[in-house]
């Protein structure tokens, strides 16, 4: 598969770094598949650009949605 796009963020939750990442990949016929990236192994190269934002990103559990949302 080829990486077409990856985007996400890094935040802290309970003092631990948490990565939330989405990706779009294409197969040998260039058909796309997309979703959450939980693990990624790269065979040759992968260029990733990180941009530091001001402040601190933290996640907190939201009982209404059941998700760990950025606060």
XYZ file of N, CA and C in Angstrom:
213
model
N 0.845 -1.175 0.000
C 0.000 0.000 0.000
C 0.892 1.241 0.000
N 0.361 2.288 -0.572
C 1.066 3.568 -0.603
C 0.353 4.553 0.313
N 1.129 5.336 1.039
C 0.553 6.362 1.906
C 0.149 7.548 1.035
N -1.129 7.882 1.047
C -1.611 9.052 0.309
C -1.673 10.272 1.231
N -2.057 10.057 2.490
C -2.134 11.163 3.455
C -2.218 10.603 4.864
N -1.613 11.325 5.782
C -1.720 11.017 7.211
C -1.850 12.350 7.935
N -2.784 12.412 8.865
C -2.896 13.617 9.691
C -3.362 13.220 11.083
N -3.017 14.030 12.045
C -3.428 13.721 13.402
C -2.832 14.687 14.386
N -2.807 14.257 15.646
C -2.245 15.102 16.685
C -1.663 14.246 17.793
N -0.834 14.879 18.594
C -0.284 14.257 19.791
C -0.758 15.084 20.979
N -1.236 14.422 21.991
C -1.728 15.106 23.183
C -1.357 14.271 24.402
N -1.614 14.810 25.577
C -1.384 14.060 26.805
C -2.712 13.669 27.412
N -2.732 12.461 27.981
C -3.890 11.987 28.738
C -3.340 11.277 29.963
N -3.687 11.777 31.114
C -3.197 11.217 32.384
C -1.673 11.134 32.410
N -1.004 12.149 31.854
C 0.449 12.197 31.869
C 1.143 11.385 30.788
N 0.390 10.663 29.968
C 0.956 9.845 28.888
C 0.701 10.512 27.542
N 1.632 10.346 26.597
C 1.454 10.868 25.243
C 0.501 9.944 24.482
N -0.509 10.541 23.845
C -1.497 9.800 23.063
C -1.479 10.356 21.635
N -1.319 9.478 20.659
C -1.333 9.865 19.249
C -2.698 9.508 18.666
N -3.331 10.451 17.996
C -4.595 10.204 17.285
C -4.329 10.515 15.819
N -4.435 9.507 14.971
C -3.991 9.664 13.589
C -4.977 9.006 12.615
N -5.243 9.704 11.507
C -6.046 9.167 10.406
C -5.152 9.032 9.190
N -5.433 8.044 8.366
C -4.630 7.864 7.163
C -5.474 7.474 5.969
N -4.963 7.802 4.798
C -5.535 7.367 3.529
C -4.414 6.631 2.805
N -4.700 5.425 2.365
C -3.714 4.583 1.695
C -4.309 4.082 0.389
N -3.445 3.767 -0.580
C -3.951 3.221 -1.840
C -3.301 1.871 -2.101
N -4.084 0.967 -2.690
C -3.563 -0.365 -2.994
C -2.893 -0.368 -4.369
N -2.544 -1.537 -4.866
C -1.829 -1.648 -6.146
C -2.663 -1.156 -7.331
N -3.975 -1.084 -7.161
C -4.856 -0.571 -8.220
C -5.250 0.885 -7.954
N -4.574 1.518 -7.001
C -4.808 2.913 -6.609
C -6.192 3.139 -6.002
N -6.801 2.077 -5.469
C -8.075 2.219 -4.762
C -7.783 2.645 -3.328
N -8.447 3.702 -2.856
C -8.144 4.203 -1.514
C -8.864 3.436 -0.405
N -8.235 3.411 0.738
C -8.827 2.915 1.971
C -8.384 3.886 3.061
N -9.282 4.190 3.990
C -8.969 5.202 4.992
C -9.480 4.788 6.360
N -8.901 5.381 7.388
C -9.365 5.135 8.746
C -8.317 5.513 9.766
N -8.546 5.085 11.007
C -7.598 5.350 12.083
C -6.322 4.537 11.861
N -5.185 5.158 12.113
C -3.894 4.475 12.036
C -3.494 4.104 13.456
N -3.429 2.807 13.729
C -3.039 2.346 15.061
C -1.603 1.853 15.075
N -1.154 1.337 13.923
C 0.215 0.840 13.796
C 0.616 0.990 12.342
N 1.852 1.396 12.105
C 2.298 1.631 10.740
C 3.727 1.124 10.591
N 3.966 0.281 9.613
C 5.311 -0.195 9.282
C 5.653 0.328 7.898
N 6.826 0.931 7.763
C 7.251 1.525 6.497
C 8.358 0.675 5.901
N 8.211 0.317 4.611
C 9.205 -0.507 3.937
C 10.387 0.316 3.448
N 10.122 1.460 2.814
C 11.213 2.242 2.230
C 11.327 3.608 2.902
N 10.465 4.537 2.551
C 10.539 5.876 3.146
C 9.152 6.396 3.508
N 9.150 7.310 4.449
C 7.914 7.981 4.861
C 8.322 9.334 5.429
N 7.867 10.404 4.812
C 8.190 11.744 5.285
C 7.052 12.246 6.157
N 7.388 12.613 7.365
C 6.396 13.123 8.301
C 6.867 14.482 8.797
N 5.994 15.466 8.711
C 6.293 16.812 9.178
C 5.460 17.090 10.422
N 6.131 17.481 11.483
C 5.460 17.810 12.733
C 5.500 19.314 12.932
N 4.403 19.861 13.411
C 4.337 21.295 13.672
C 3.964 21.496 15.137
N 4.792 22.230 15.844
C 4.542 22.492 17.252
C 3.547 23.643 17.397
N 2.543 23.420 18.207
C 1.546 24.453 18.478
C 1.831 25.073 19.839
N 1.408 26.295 20.021
C 1.546 26.941 21.321
C 0.597 26.277 22.315
N 0.994 26.243 23.539
C 0.135 25.684 24.576
C 0.350 24.195 24.758
N -0.631 23.556 25.351
C -0.538 22.146 25.686
C -1.832 21.452 25.277
N -1.717 20.379 24.541
C -2.901 19.613 24.121
C -3.122 18.476 25.116
N -4.314 18.420 25.682
C -4.652 17.360 26.634
C -5.991 16.740 26.268
N -6.092 15.455 26.507
C -7.345 14.735 26.291
C -7.961 14.386 27.635
N -9.282 14.402 27.642
C -10.019 14.093 28.863
C -11.248 13.282 28.482
N -11.557 12.263 29.282
C -12.723 11.423 28.995
C -14.004 12.239 29.120
N -14.872 12.104 28.117
C -16.164 12.776 28.103
C -17.249 11.714 28.252
N -17.918 11.704 29.386
C -18.945 10.700 29.669
C -20.129 10.754 28.723
N -20.421 11.923 28.169
C -21.568 12.070 27.266
C -21.330 11.344 25.937
N -20.100 11.468 25.397
C -19.799 10.837 24.100
C -19.070 9.508 24.247
N -18.448 9.288 25.421
C -17.645 8.074 25.623
C -16.284 8.153 24.944
N -15.855 9.383 24.582
C -14.585 9.576 23.882
C -13.610 10.364 24.737
N -12.322 10.193 24.451
C -11.286 11.015 25.068
C -11.077 12.233 24.173
N -11.720 13.337 24.525
C -11.725 14.533 23.677
C -10.628 15.504 24.086
N -10.171 16.300 23.109
C -9.243 17.377 23.409
C -9.982 18.420 24.231
N -9.327 18.897 25.276
C -9.981 19.942 26.077
C -9.304 21.262 25.881
